[in-house]
Amino acid sequence: MTAALAEKGAAAPVPAAPPAPPAAPRRRGRERAFDDVPRWQIYLPLALYLLFTLVPFYWMLLFALRPAGSTSLVPWPVTFEHFDKVWNERSFGVFFQNSMLVGVATLVATTVVALAGGYALARFDFRIKNAFMLALLCSQFIPGALMLVPLFEIFRNLQMINSLGSVVLAETVFQLPLSIILISGFIKNVPVSLEEAAWVDGCSRFRAFRAVVLPLLRPGLIAVGSFAFVHSWNHFLFALMFLSEQDKQTIPVGLNTLIGADSADLGALAAGGVIAAVPVVIVFAFIQKWLITGFSAGAVKG
Amino acid sequence: MAQAAAVARQPRAGRRRTGADPRRLPYLLIAPAGLLMLGFIAYPVLSVFYYSLQHYNVTKPWKNGYAGLDNFTRAFTEDPLFWSTLVFSAKWVVVQVGLQLALGLVLALLVNQTFVGRGIARALVFSPWAVSGVLTTTIWMLLYNPSTGISRYLADVGVGTYGTSVLSDTGTVFWAAVLAELWRGVPFFAILILADLQSIPKDLYEAASVDGASRLRQFLHITLPHLKDAIILSTLLRAVWEFNNVDLLYTLTGGGPAGVTTTLPLMIANTGIEGHDFGYASALTTVAFVILLFCSILYLRLSKFGGDRR
């Protein structure tokens, strides 16, 4: 069961040194035969794709940094008036705090709960294991957006409307299935014998896990945690629905209001976009290598 | 091996509460996740089914009550938007996922090569993965703006006309939205495929090139078969995701102009959030569930196949 999701990667041992991509020590000569694609066949399509990727980012920066009314294609002279306006007048400062809070809380909650569930799946056989696995897989297909109404009622009954807790809970719940599947894949890659050796040495199960398994899970946890953070940072329907007070809103909702204000103030919209992009792009830059090793180390084949 | 674990624990049993009965430990471990999912996924799903049989409209409370299949007959026989929405959903998913897969595969193959600047190139081409939904809309709104967007600068050099608004023209809005979604969707596929590419043993290629196989043949006979399962499964997952996700279209086009970019989930969101017609929205949701159920079954089937692969 769980089949392709975890099985295929299970053969590969967890990389002890996470970041090293396999290309590092390259024996020229011998590997040339299969690796030696003419340079232009790499650089030309890549350059075209880079253009497609980067022009939109540049466009946003351009609008954020050049003075209102300017049509120059270079943001010169640079102005920060849009940032000032968005951060202070449009309360992006508050939104930023809220988003950060939601993002970090979701990251922590998802990782902790998924770690427990993933460990159970990877290391035990128990009666409802298959049913649990099936529930995880099926819930991948249930769209959060379609459940806004019942979720809204639940949070109203729990008196959690207008509290960031509702958003953290909803984001966590929808991150969990994939996170558990991923983490159990990573844990399966850690040989049980390592843990058993620690038990023989007198460690409790928990201590053995913390001392032996946890360090090896680092790349996987980074991948899962960053997923949770990035998702909750970007996602907006839950915040839009569950938080009606303006000082509780998150950045995507703030951006949506600026979009709604139409072409009135594109500089402010762009500056808001840059503020929204910076944390996720920083997170991404750091985790990018772990993400790929994390995936190939064994989990998402789906 | 779990048994071995239990035996190994025995002498120290009782020292720690959770360790007291190893048979109970897995249940304790999945309890938090299980309870959260029961309360916030399973229960909402069931209540959606319940509401779908009710008239439940906040703005018309006097009509509320049991509706039987009224909501469903309304969708299938009275609502022209429903059918056009289904057609658009299919078109959106097929075009979007098809292009994402094709471009993602090419991109992954490119950045899997060894070349100077590979690390930075990977980071840059994958970066839109990190932004999403509303931020993607923000960026493309700026690009598509009729008076200050790209079209204005193109018109300056003689391409196209001034004041072109691709988002309000029913002929161009589809491709405009597709382009924006591709921008952030291709990296997803590229990352997954790249991860899988790196698990192909390099000596397969060495052996093949010693035997004189061309790069195309190596691709067709080594790379593609190896990627097959990952491609099938990630395509299915992504299709479901593209079907479900409403962030981008909700904010970029709002389903317009004239409803031509309304997917089923977007119609549900509009009916529920803006129309306050929760009964009808729930019925539409039920239809979406049925469609997705077929996908899930297909997915589970295929993932089993993946495991039995020779």
Coordinates of C-alpha atoms in Angstrom, one line a residue:
Chain A
M1 CA 0.0 0.0 0.0
T2 CA 1.1 3.6 -0.1
A3 CA 2.8 2.2 -3.1
A4 CA 4.5 4.6 -5.3
L5 CA 4.2 7.4 -2.8
A6 CA 7.0 6.0 -0.6
E7 CA 8.2 2.7 -1.9
K8 CA 10.4 3.9 -4.6
G9 CA 12.5 6.2 -2.6
A10 CA 12.8 3.7 0.3
A11 CA 15.7 2.1 -1.4
A12 CA 17.9 5.1 -1.3
P13 CA 19.5 5.8 2.1
V14 CA 18.9 9.2 3.6
P15 CA 21.7 11.5 2.6
A16 CA 23.8 12.2 5.6
A17 CA 25.0 15.6 4.2
P18 CA 21.7 17.1 3.0
P19 CA 22.7 19.8 0.6
A20 CA 25.3 18.1 -1.7
P21 CA 23.7 17.8 -5.1
P22 CA 25.1 14.8 -6.9
A23 CA 26.9 16.8 -9.5
A24 CA 29.6 18.2 -7.2
P25 CA 32.7 16.1 -7.8
R26 CA 32.6 15.7 -11.5
R27 CA 35.0 13.4 -13.3
R28 CA 35.2 15.1 -16.6
G29 CA 36.4 12.9 -19.4
R30 CA 34.6 9.7 -18.5
E31 CA 31.2 11.2 -18.0
R32 CA 31.3 13.4 -21.0
A33 CA 29.7 10.9 -23.3
F34 CA 26.3 11.2 -21.8
D35 CA 26.5 14.5 -20.2
D36 CA 27.9 16.6 -22.9
V37 CA 25.0 18.5 -24.4
P38 CA 26.1 21.4 -26.6
R39 CA 26.1 24.5 -24.4
W40 CA 23.8 26.5 -26.5
Q41 CA 21.2 23.9 -26.3
I42 CA 21.1 24.5 -22.6
Y43 CA 21.7 28.2 -22.4
L44 CA 19.3 29.4 -25.1
P45 CA 16.1 27.7 -23.9
L46 CA 17.1 28.4 -20.3
A47 CA 17.6 32.1 -21.1
L48 CA 14.2 32.2 -22.8
Y49 CA 12.6 30.6 -19.8
L50 CA 14.4 32.9 -17.4
L51 CA 13.0 35.8 -19.3
F52 CA 9.5 34.5 -18.8
T53 CA 10.2 33.9 -15.1
L54 CA 12.0 37.1 -14.3
V55 CA 10.2 39.8 -16.3
P56 CA 7.1 39.6 -14.1
F57 CA 9.2 40.0 -11.0
Y58 CA 11.1 42.9 -12.5
W59 CA 7.8 44.5 -13.5
M60 CA 6.6 44.4 -10.0
L61 CA 9.9 45.9 -8.6
L62 CA 9.8 48.5 -11.3
F63 CA 6.3 49.7 -10.3
A64 CA 7.2 49.5 -6.6
L65 CA 10.3 51.6 -6.9
R66 CA 9.7 54.3 -9.5
P67 CA 7.7 57.4 -8.7
A68 CA 4.0 57.5 -9.5
G69 CA 3.3 58.6 -13.0
S70 CA 6.7 57.7 -14.4
T71 CA 6.8 55.5 -17.5
S72 CA 10.5 54.8 -17.4
L73 CA 11.5 51.2 -17.8
V74 CA 14.3 51.6 -15.2
P75 CA 13.3 52.4 -11.7
W76 CA 15.3 55.6 -11.5
P77 CA 15.2 57.7 -9.4
V78 CA 14.3 55.1 -6.8
T79 CA 11.5 56.1 -4.5
F80 CA 10.2 54.4 -1.4
E81 CA 7.0 56.4 -1.2
H82 CA 4.9 53.4 -2.2
F83 CA 6.3 51.2 0.5
D84 CA 5.8 53.9 3.1
K85 CA 2.2 54.4 2.0
V86 CA 1.4 50.7 1.9
W87 CA 3.1 49.8 5.1
N88 CA 1.7 52.6 7.2
E89 CA -1.6 53.9 5.5
R90 CA -2.7 50.5 4.1
S91 CA -1.7 48.7 7.3
F92 CA 0.6 46.2 5.6
G93 CA 2.7 46.4 8.7
V94 CA -0.1 44.9 10.7
F95 CA -0.9 42.4 7.9
F96 CA 2.7 41.4 7.8
Q97 CA 2.8 40.6 11.5
N98 CA -0.4 38.6 11.2
S99 CA 0.8 36.7 8.2
M100 CA 4.1 35.9 10.0
L101 CA 2.2 34.7 13.0
V102 CA -0.1 32.5 11.0
G103 CA 2.8 31.2 8.9
V104 CA 5.1 30.3 11.8
A105 CA 2.2 28.8 13.9
T106 CA 1.1 26.7 11.0
L107 CA 4.7 25.6 10.4
V108 CA 5.1 24.5 14.0
A109 CA 1.7 22.8 14.4
T110 CA 1.9 21.0 11.0
T111 CA 5.5 19.7 11.6
V112 CA 4.8 18.5 15.2
V113 CA 1.5 16.8 14.4
A114 CA 2.8 15.3 11.1
L115 CA 5.9 14.1 12.8
A116 CA 3.9 12.0 15.3
G117 CA 1.6 10.7 12.6
G118 CA 4.4 10.0 10.2
Y119 CA 6.3 8.1 12.8
A120 CA 3.3 5.9 13.6
L121 CA 2.9 5.1 9.9
A122 CA 6.5 4.4 9.3
R123 CA 7.3 2.3 12.3
F124 CA 4.2 0.5 13.5
D125 CA 1.6 -1.9 12.2
F126 CA -1.7 -1.2 13.7
R127 CA -5.3 -2.1 13.0
I128 CA -6.5 1.1 11.4
K129 CA -3.3 1.9 9.6
N130 CA -4.7 1.2 6.1
A131 CA -7.8 3.1 6.8
F132 CA -5.8 6.1 8.1
M133 CA -3.6 6.0 5.0
L134 CA -6.6 5.9 2.8
A135 CA -8.1 8.9 4.6
L136 CA -4.9 10.8 4.1
L137 CA -4.8 10.1 0.4
C138 CA -8.5 10.8 -0.1
S139 CA -8.3 14.1 1.8
Q140 CA -5.8 15.3 -0.8
F141 CA -8.8 15.5 -3.1
I142 CA -10.9 17.6 -0.9
P143 CA -10.8 21.3 -1.7
G144 CA -10.6 23.7 1.1
A145 CA -12.5 26.3 -0.9
L146 CA -15.5 24.1 -1.1
M147 CA -15.8 23.7 2.6
L148 CA -15.8 27.3 3.5
V149 CA -19.4 27.4 4.6
P150 CA -19.2 24.5 7.1
L151 CA -15.9 25.6 8.3
F152 CA -17.2 29.0 8.9
E153 CA -20.0 27.6 11.0
I154 CA -17.7 25.5 13.0
F155 CA -15.5 28.4 13.8
R156 CA -18.5 30.5 14.6
N157 CA -19.6 27.9 17.1
L158 CA -16.2 27.7 18.6
Q159 CA -16.2 31.5 18.8
M160 CA -13.0 31.6 16.8
I161 CA -14.2 33.9 14.1
N162 CA -11.9 36.9 13.9
S163 CA -9.2 35.1 15.7
L164 CA -6.0 34.2 13.8
G165 CA -6.3 30.7 15.5
S166 CA -9.1 29.8 13.1
V167 CA -6.9 30.4 10.1
V168 CA -3.9 28.5 11.7
L169 CA -6.2 25.6 12.4
A170 CA -7.7 25.4 9.0
E171 CA -4.3 25.8 7.2
T172 CA -2.8 23.2 9.5
V173 CA -5.5 20.7 8.8
F174 CA -5.2 21.1 5.1
Q175 CA -1.4 20.8 5.2
L176 CA -1.5 17.7 7.3
P177 CA -2.2 14.8 4.9
L178 CA 0.6 15.6 2.5
S179 CA 3.0 16.4 5.4
I180 CA 2.3 13.1 7.1
I181 CA 2.8 11.1 3.9
L182 CA 6.0 13.0 3.2
I183 CA 7.4 12.6 6.7
S184 CA 6.6 8.9 7.0
G185 CA 8.5 8.5 3.7
F186 CA 11.5 10.2 5.2
I187 CA 11.3 8.2 8.4
K188 CA 11.1 4.9 6.4
N189 CA 14.4 5.9 4.9
V190 CA 16.1 5.9 8.3
P191 CA 17.1 2.3 9.0
V192 CA 15.2 0.8 12.0
S193 CA 18.5 -0.8 13.1
L194 CA 19.8 2.6 14.1
E195 CA 17.0 3.1 16.5
E196 CA 17.2 -0.5 17.8
A197 CA 20.9 0.0 18.6
A198 CA 19.9 3.0 20.7
W199 CA 17.3 1.1 22.6
V200 CA 19.8 -1.6 23.3
D201 CA 22.0 1.1 24.7
G202 CA 19.2 2.0 27.1
C203 CA 17.5 4.9 25.3
S204 CA 13.8 5.2 25.6
R205 CA 11.9 5.2 22.3
F206 CA 11.5 8.9 22.5
R207 CA 15.1 9.6 23.3
A208 CA 16.3 7.3 20.5
F209 CA 14.0 9.1 18.1
R210 CA 15.3 12.5 19.2
A211 CA 18.9 11.6 19.2
V212 CA 19.1 9.3 16.2
V213 CA 16.2 9.8 13.8
L214 CA 15.5 13.5 14.2
P215 CA 18.9 14.7 13.0
L216 CA 18.6 12.6 9.9
L217 CA 15.2 14.0 9.1
R218 CA 16.4 17.5 8.8
P219 CA 16.1 17.9 5.1
G220 CA 12.7 16.4 5.1
L221 CA 11.5 18.5 7.9
I222 CA 12.8 21.6 6.2
A223 CA 10.9 20.7 3.1
V224 CA 7.7 20.0 5.0
G225 CA 7.9 23.0 7.2
S226 CA 8.6 25.3 4.4
F227 CA 5.7 23.9 2.5
A228 CA 3.5 24.7 5.4
F229 CA 4.8 28.1 5.8
V230 CA 4.7 29.1 2.2
H231 CA 1.2 27.7 1.7
S232 CA -0.3 29.5 4.7
W233 CA 1.6 32.7 3.8
N234 CA 0.1 32.7 0.3
H235 CA -3.3 31.2 0.9
F236 CA -6.1 33.7 1.2
L237 CA -9.6 32.3 1.2
F238 CA -9.6 31.2 4.8
A239 CA -8.3 34.5 6.0
L240 CA -10.8 36.3 3.8
M241 CA -13.7 34.3 5.2
F242 CA -12.8 33.9 8.9
L243 CA -11.3 37.3 9.6
S244 CA -13.6 40.2 9.1
E245 CA -11.8 42.8 11.3
Q246 CA -9.2 44.7 9.3
D247 CA -6.5 44.6 11.9
K248 CA -6.7 40.8 11.9
Q249 CA -6.2 40.4 8.1
T250 CA -3.2 38.8 6.4
I251 CA -1.2 40.1 3.5
P252 CA -3.0 38.2 0.6
V253 CA -6.3 39.7 1.8
G254 CA -4.6 43.2 1.9
L255 CA -3.4 42.6 -1.6
N256 CA -6.8 41.6 -2.8
T257 CA -8.3 44.8 -1.5
L258 CA -5.6 46.8 -3.4
I259 CA -6.5 44.8 -6.5
G260 CA -10.1 45.6 -5.9
A261 CA -9.3 49.2 -5.8
D262 CA -8.4 48.7 -9.4
S263 CA -5.9 50.7 -11.4
A264 CA -6.1 53.5 -8.9
D265 CA -2.7 53.0 -7.3
L266 CA -0.5 50.6 -9.1
G267 CA 2.6 51.7 -7.1
A268 CA 1.0 50.7 -3.9
L269 CA -0.2 47.4 -5.3
A270 CA 3.3 46.7 -6.5
A271 CA 4.9 47.6 -3.2
G272 CA 2.4 45.4 -1.4
G273 CA 3.3 42.6 -3.8
V274 CA 7.0 43.0 -3.0
I275 CA 6.3 43.0 0.7
A276 CA 4.3 39.8 0.2
A277 CA 7.0 38.2 -1.9
V278 CA 10.1 38.9 0.2
P279 CA 9.6 36.3 3.0
V280 CA 8.6 33.5 0.8
V281 CA 11.4 34.2 -1.7
I282 CA 13.9 34.2 1.2
V283 CA 12.5 31.0 2.5
F284 CA 12.7 29.5 -0.9
A285 CA 16.2 30.6 -1.6
F286 CA 17.4 28.8 1.5
I287 CA 15.4 25.6 1.1
Q288 CA 15.6 25.2 -2.6
K289 CA 18.4 22.6 -2.4
W290 CA 16.9 20.7 0.5
L291 CA 13.6 20.7 -1.4
I292 CA 15.0 18.7 -4.3
T293 CA 17.2 16.4 -2.2
G294 CA 14.2 16.1 0.2
F295 CA 11.9 14.9 -2.5
S296 CA 14.3 12.6 -4.1
A297 CA 15.3 11.2 -0.7
G298 CA 12.0 9.6 -0.8
A299 CA 8.7 10.8 -0.5
V300 CA 6.6 12.5 -3.1
K301 CA 6.3 10.3 -6.0
G302 CA 2.9 11.8 -6.5
Chain B
M1 CA 10.1 -4.9 13.2
A2 CA 7.5 -3.3 15.4
Q3 CA 7.4 -6.5 17.4
A4 CA 11.2 -6.4 17.8
A5 CA 10.6 -2.8 19.1
A6 CA 8.1 -4.0 21.6
V7 CA 10.4 -6.7 22.9
A8 CA 13.3 -4.3 23.2
R9 CA 11.1 -1.9 25.2
Q10 CA 9.9 -4.4 27.6
P11 CA 12.5 -4.3 30.4
R12 CA 12.0 -0.6 30.8
A13 CA 8.2 -0.6 30.4
G14 CA 6.5 1.6 32.9
R15 CA 9.2 4.2 33.2
R16 CA 7.5 6.4 30.7
R17 CA 3.7 6.6 30.3
T18 CA 3.5 6.5 26.5
G19 CA 5.9 3.6 26.5
A20 CA 3.8 1.6 28.9
D21 CA 1.9 -0.2 26.2
P22 CA 3.5 -0.2 22.9
R23 CA 0.3 -1.4 21.2
R24 CA -1.3 1.9 22.2
L25 CA 1.5 4.2 21.1
P26 CA 0.7 4.3 17.4
Y27 CA -2.9 5.3 18.2
L28 CA -1.7 8.1 20.5
L29 CA 0.6 9.3 17.8
I30 CA -2.0 9.5 15.1
A31 CA -4.6 10.9 17.4
P32 CA -3.9 14.6 17.0
A33 CA -3.9 14.3 13.2
G34 CA -6.9 12.0 13.2
L35 CA -9.0 14.2 15.4
L36 CA -8.2 17.4 13.5
M37 CA -9.1 15.7 10.3
L38 CA -12.3 14.3 11.6
G39 CA -13.4 17.6 13.0
F40 CA -12.3 19.9 10.2
I41 CA -12.4 17.7 7.1
A42 CA -14.8 14.8 7.6
Y43 CA -17.5 16.7 9.5
P44 CA -17.6 19.6 7.0
V45 CA -17.8 17.1 4.1
L46 CA -20.8 15.5 5.7
S47 CA -22.5 18.8 6.4
V48 CA -22.0 19.8 2.8
F49 CA -24.0 16.8 1.8
Y50 CA -26.7 17.7 4.3
Y51 CA -26.9 21.3 3.2
S52 CA -27.1 20.2 -0.5
L53 CA -30.6 18.9 0.3
Q54 CA -31.7 22.1 2.0
H55 CA -32.8 25.5 0.9
Y56 CA -30.4 27.6 2.8
N57 CA -30.0 31.2 1.7
V58 CA -29.1 33.8 4.3
T59 CA -30.8 36.5 2.2
K60 CA -34.1 34.6 1.8
P61 CA -34.6 32.9 5.2
W62 CA -38.3 32.5 4.7
K63 CA -37.6 29.9 2.0
N64 CA -35.2 27.8 4.1
G65 CA -36.0 24.2 4.8
Y66 CA -35.8 20.7 3.2
A67 CA -35.4 20.9 -0.5
G68 CA -35.0 17.4 -1.7
L69 CA -33.2 17.4 -5.0
D70 CA -34.3 20.9 -5.9
N71 CA -30.8 22.2 -5.8
F72 CA -29.5 19.5 -8.1
T73 CA -32.3 19.8 -10.7
R74 CA -31.7 23.6 -10.7
A75 CA -28.1 23.0 -11.6
F76 CA -28.6 20.4 -14.2
T77 CA -31.7 21.8 -15.9
E78 CA -32.1 25.5 -15.2
D79 CA -28.7 27.0 -14.7
P80 CA -26.9 27.6 -18.1
L81 CA -23.8 28.8 -16.2
F82 CA -23.4 25.4 -14.6
W83 CA -22.8 23.6 -17.9
S84 CA -20.5 26.3 -19.4
T85 CA -18.6 26.2 -16.1
L86 CA -18.1 22.4 -16.4
V87 CA -16.8 22.8 -19.9
F88 CA -14.5 25.6 -18.9
S89 CA -13.2 23.6 -15.9
A90 CA -12.3 20.7 -18.1
K91 CA -10.6 23.0 -20.7
W92 CA -8.8 24.8 -17.9
V93 CA -7.5 21.7 -16.3
V94 CA -6.5 19.9 -19.5
V95 CA -4.7 22.9 -21.1
Q96 CA -3.1 24.0 -17.8
V97 CA -1.8 20.6 -16.7
G98 CA -0.7 19.6 -20.2
L99 CA 1.4 22.7 -20.7
Q100 CA 2.8 22.6 -17.2
L101 CA 3.8 19.0 -17.7
A102 CA 5.5 19.6 -21.0
L103 CA 7.3 22.8 -20.0
G104 CA 8.1 21.3 -16.5
L105 CA 9.7 18.2 -18.1
V106 CA 11.8 20.3 -20.5
L107 CA 12.8 22.6 -17.7
A108 CA 13.8 19.8 -15.4
L109 CA 15.9 18.1 -18.1
L110 CA 17.6 21.4 -18.7
V111 CA 18.6 22.2 -15.1
N112 CA 19.5 18.5 -14.6
Q113 CA 22.5 19.1 -16.9
T114 CA 25.8 20.2 -15.6
F115 CA 26.6 23.7 -16.6
V116 CA 28.1 26.9 -15.1
G117 CA 25.6 28.8 -13.1
R118 CA 23.3 25.8 -12.6
G119 CA 22.6 26.5 -8.9
I120 CA 21.5 30.1 -9.5
A121 CA 19.6 29.2 -12.6
R122 CA 17.6 26.5 -10.6
A123 CA 16.8 29.0 -7.9
L124 CA 15.6 31.6 -10.3
V125 CA 13.5 29.4 -12.6
F126 CA 11.9 27.7 -9.6
S127 CA 11.2 30.9 -7.7
P128 CA 7.6 31.5 -8.8
W129 CA 6.8 28.3 -7.0
A130 CA 7.1 30.2 -3.8
V131 CA 4.7 33.0 -4.8
S132 CA 1.2 32.0 -5.5
G133 CA -2.5 33.0 -5.7
V134 CA -3.1 36.6 -5.0
L135 CA 0.6 37.5 -5.4
T136 CA 0.6 36.0 -8.9
T137 CA -2.5 38.0 -9.7
T138 CA -0.9 41.2 -8.4
I139 CA 2.1 40.7 -10.6
W140 CA 0.1 39.8 -13.7
M141 CA -2.4 42.6 -13.1
L142 CA 0.6 45.0 -13.3
L143 CA 1.7 43.4 -16.6
Y144 CA -1.7 43.3 -18.1
N145 CA -2.8 46.8 -17.1
P146 CA -4.1 48.4 -20.3
S147 CA -2.6 51.9 -19.7
T148 CA 0.7 51.1 -18.0
G149 CA 1.3 47.4 -18.6
I150 CA 3.4 45.6 -21.2
S151 CA 0.9 46.3 -24.0
R152 CA 1.5 50.0 -23.7
Y153 CA 5.3 49.5 -24.3
L154 CA 4.7 47.1 -27.1
A155 CA 2.4 49.7 -28.7
D156 CA 5.2 52.2 -28.3
V157 CA 7.3 50.2 -30.6
G158 CA 4.5 49.4 -33.0
V159 CA 3.2 46.1 -31.8
G160 CA -0.5 46.0 -31.0
T161 CA -2.7 48.9 -30.1
Y162 CA -2.9 51.2 -27.1
G163 CA -5.4 50.5 -24.3
T164 CA -5.5 46.7 -25.0
S165 CA -7.1 45.0 -22.0
V166 CA -6.5 41.3 -22.3
L167 CA -8.5 40.5 -19.2
S168 CA -11.8 42.1 -20.3
D169 CA -11.8 40.6 -23.8
T170 CA -13.5 37.2 -23.9
G171 CA -11.2 36.2 -26.7
T172 CA -7.9 36.8 -24.9
V173 CA -8.8 36.3 -21.2
F174 CA -8.4 32.6 -21.3
W175 CA -4.8 32.6 -22.5
A176 CA -4.0 35.6 -20.3
A177 CA -5.1 33.5 -17.3
V178 CA -3.3 30.4 -18.6
L179 CA -0.1 32.3 -18.9
A180 CA -0.2 33.6 -15.4
E181 CA -1.0 30.2 -13.9
L182 CA 1.7 28.6 -16.0
W183 CA 4.2 31.0 -14.6
R184 CA 3.8 29.7 -11.2
G185 CA 2.7 26.1 -12.1
V186 CA 5.6 25.0 -14.2
P187 CA 8.2 25.1 -11.4
F188 CA 6.1 22.6 -9.4
F189 CA 6.4 20.0 -12.1
A190 CA 10.0 20.9 -12.8
I191 CA 10.9 20.4 -9.1
L192 CA 9.2 17.0 -8.8
I193 CA 10.5 15.7 -12.1
L194 CA 14.0 17.0 -11.3
A195 CA 13.9 15.1 -7.9
D196 CA 13.0 12.0 -9.8
L197 CA 15.6 12.5 -12.5
Q198 CA 18.3 12.6 -9.8
S199 CA 17.3 9.1 -8.6
I200 CA 18.2 7.5 -12.0
P201 CA 21.5 5.7 -11.7
K202 CA 24.0 7.5 -13.9
D203 CA 25.7 4.2 -15.0
L204 CA 22.6 3.4 -17.0
Y205 CA 23.4 6.3 -19.3
E206 CA 27.1 5.5 -19.3
A207 CA 26.3 1.9 -20.4
A208 CA 23.9 3.2 -23.0
S209 CA 26.4 5.7 -24.5
V210 CA 29.1 3.0 -24.6
D211 CA 26.6 1.0 -26.6
G212 CA 26.3 4.0 -28.9
A213 CA 22.7 5.0 -28.1
S214 CA 21.8 8.5 -29.1
R215 CA 20.6 11.0 -26.6
L216 CA 17.1 10.8 -27.9
R217 CA 17.1 7.0 -27.5
Q218 CA 18.6 7.3 -24.0
F219 CA 15.7 9.7 -23.2
L220 CA 13.1 7.4 -24.6
H221 CA 14.4 4.2 -23.2
I222 CA 15.9 5.2 -19.8
T223 CA 14.6 8.6 -18.7
L224 CA 11.0 8.4 -19.7
P225 CA 10.2 4.9 -18.4
H226 CA 11.8 5.8 -15.1
L227 CA 9.8 9.0 -14.8
K228 CA 6.5 7.3 -15.8
D229 CA 5.0 6.7 -12.4
A230 CA 6.0 10.1 -11.0
I231 CA 4.6 11.8 -14.1
I232 CA 1.3 10.0 -13.9
L233 CA 0.8 10.6 -10.2
S234 CA 1.9 14.2 -10.1
T235 CA -0.2 14.9 -13.2
L236 CA -3.3 13.6 -11.5
L237 CA -2.6 15.4 -8.2
R238 CA -1.9 18.6 -10.1
A239 CA -5.1 18.2 -12.2
V240 CA -7.1 18.0 -9.0
W241 CA -5.3 20.9 -7.6
E242 CA -5.8 23.0 -10.7
F243 CA -9.5 22.1 -10.6
N244 CA -9.9 22.9 -6.9
N245 CA -7.8 26.0 -6.6
V246 CA -9.7 29.3 -6.8
D247 CA -7.2 31.9 -5.6
L248 CA -5.9 32.9 -9.0
L249 CA -9.0 33.1 -11.0
Y250 CA -11.0 34.5 -8.2
T251 CA -8.7 37.5 -7.9
L252 CA -7.5 37.8 -11.5
T253 CA -10.7 37.6 -13.5
G254 CA -13.4 37.0 -10.8
G255 CA -14.7 34.4 -13.3
G256 CA -15.4 37.0 -15.9
P257 CA -15.8 38.6 -18.3
A258 CA -19.4 37.3 -18.6
G259 CA -18.6 34.2 -16.7
V260 CA -16.2 32.7 -19.4
T261 CA -13.5 31.9 -16.9
T262 CA -15.6 30.5 -14.1
T263 CA -14.5 27.0 -12.9
L264 CA -16.9 24.9 -10.9
P265 CA -15.2 25.7 -7.5
L266 CA -15.2 29.4 -8.4
M267 CA -18.9 29.2 -9.2
I268 CA -19.3 27.6 -5.8
A269 CA -17.3 30.3 -4.1
N270 CA -19.3 33.0 -5.9
T271 CA -22.7 31.3 -5.1
G272 CA -21.8 30.8 -1.5
I273 CA -19.7 33.8 -0.5
E274 CA -21.3 36.5 -2.7
G275 CA -24.8 35.0 -3.3
H276 CA -25.2 33.6 0.3
D277 CA -27.0 30.7 -1.3
F278 CA -25.4 28.0 0.8
G279 CA -27.8 25.3 -0.2
Y280 CA -27.2 25.7 -3.9
A281 CA -23.4 26.1 -3.3
S282 CA -23.5 22.8 -1.3
A283 CA -25.2 21.0 -4.1
L284 CA -22.6 22.2 -6.6
T285 CA -20.0 21.1 -4.1
T286 CA -21.5 17.7 -4.0
V287 CA -21.2 17.5 -7.8
A288 CA -17.6 18.6 -7.6
F289 CA -17.0 15.8 -5.0
V290 CA -18.4 13.2 -7.3
I291 CA -16.2 14.4 -10.1
L292 CA -13.2 14.3 -7.7
L293 CA -14.2 10.9 -6.4
F294 CA -13.6 9.5 -9.9
C295 CA -10.2 11.1 -9.9
S296 CA -9.4 9.6 -6.4
I297 CA -10.3 6.2 -7.5
L298 CA -8.2 6.5 -10.6
Y299 CA -5.4 7.9 -8.4
L300 CA -5.5 5.0 -5.9
R301 CA -5.6 2.5 -8.7
L302 CA -2.6 4.0 -10.4
S303 CA -0.6 4.4 -7.2
K304 CA -1.1 0.7 -6.6
F305 CA 0.1 0.0 -10.1
G306 CA 3.1 2.1 -9.3
G307 CA 4.0 -0.2 -6.4
D308 CA 3.7 -3.3 -8.5
R309 CA 5.9 -2.0 -11.2
R310 CA 8.4 -4.6 -12.4

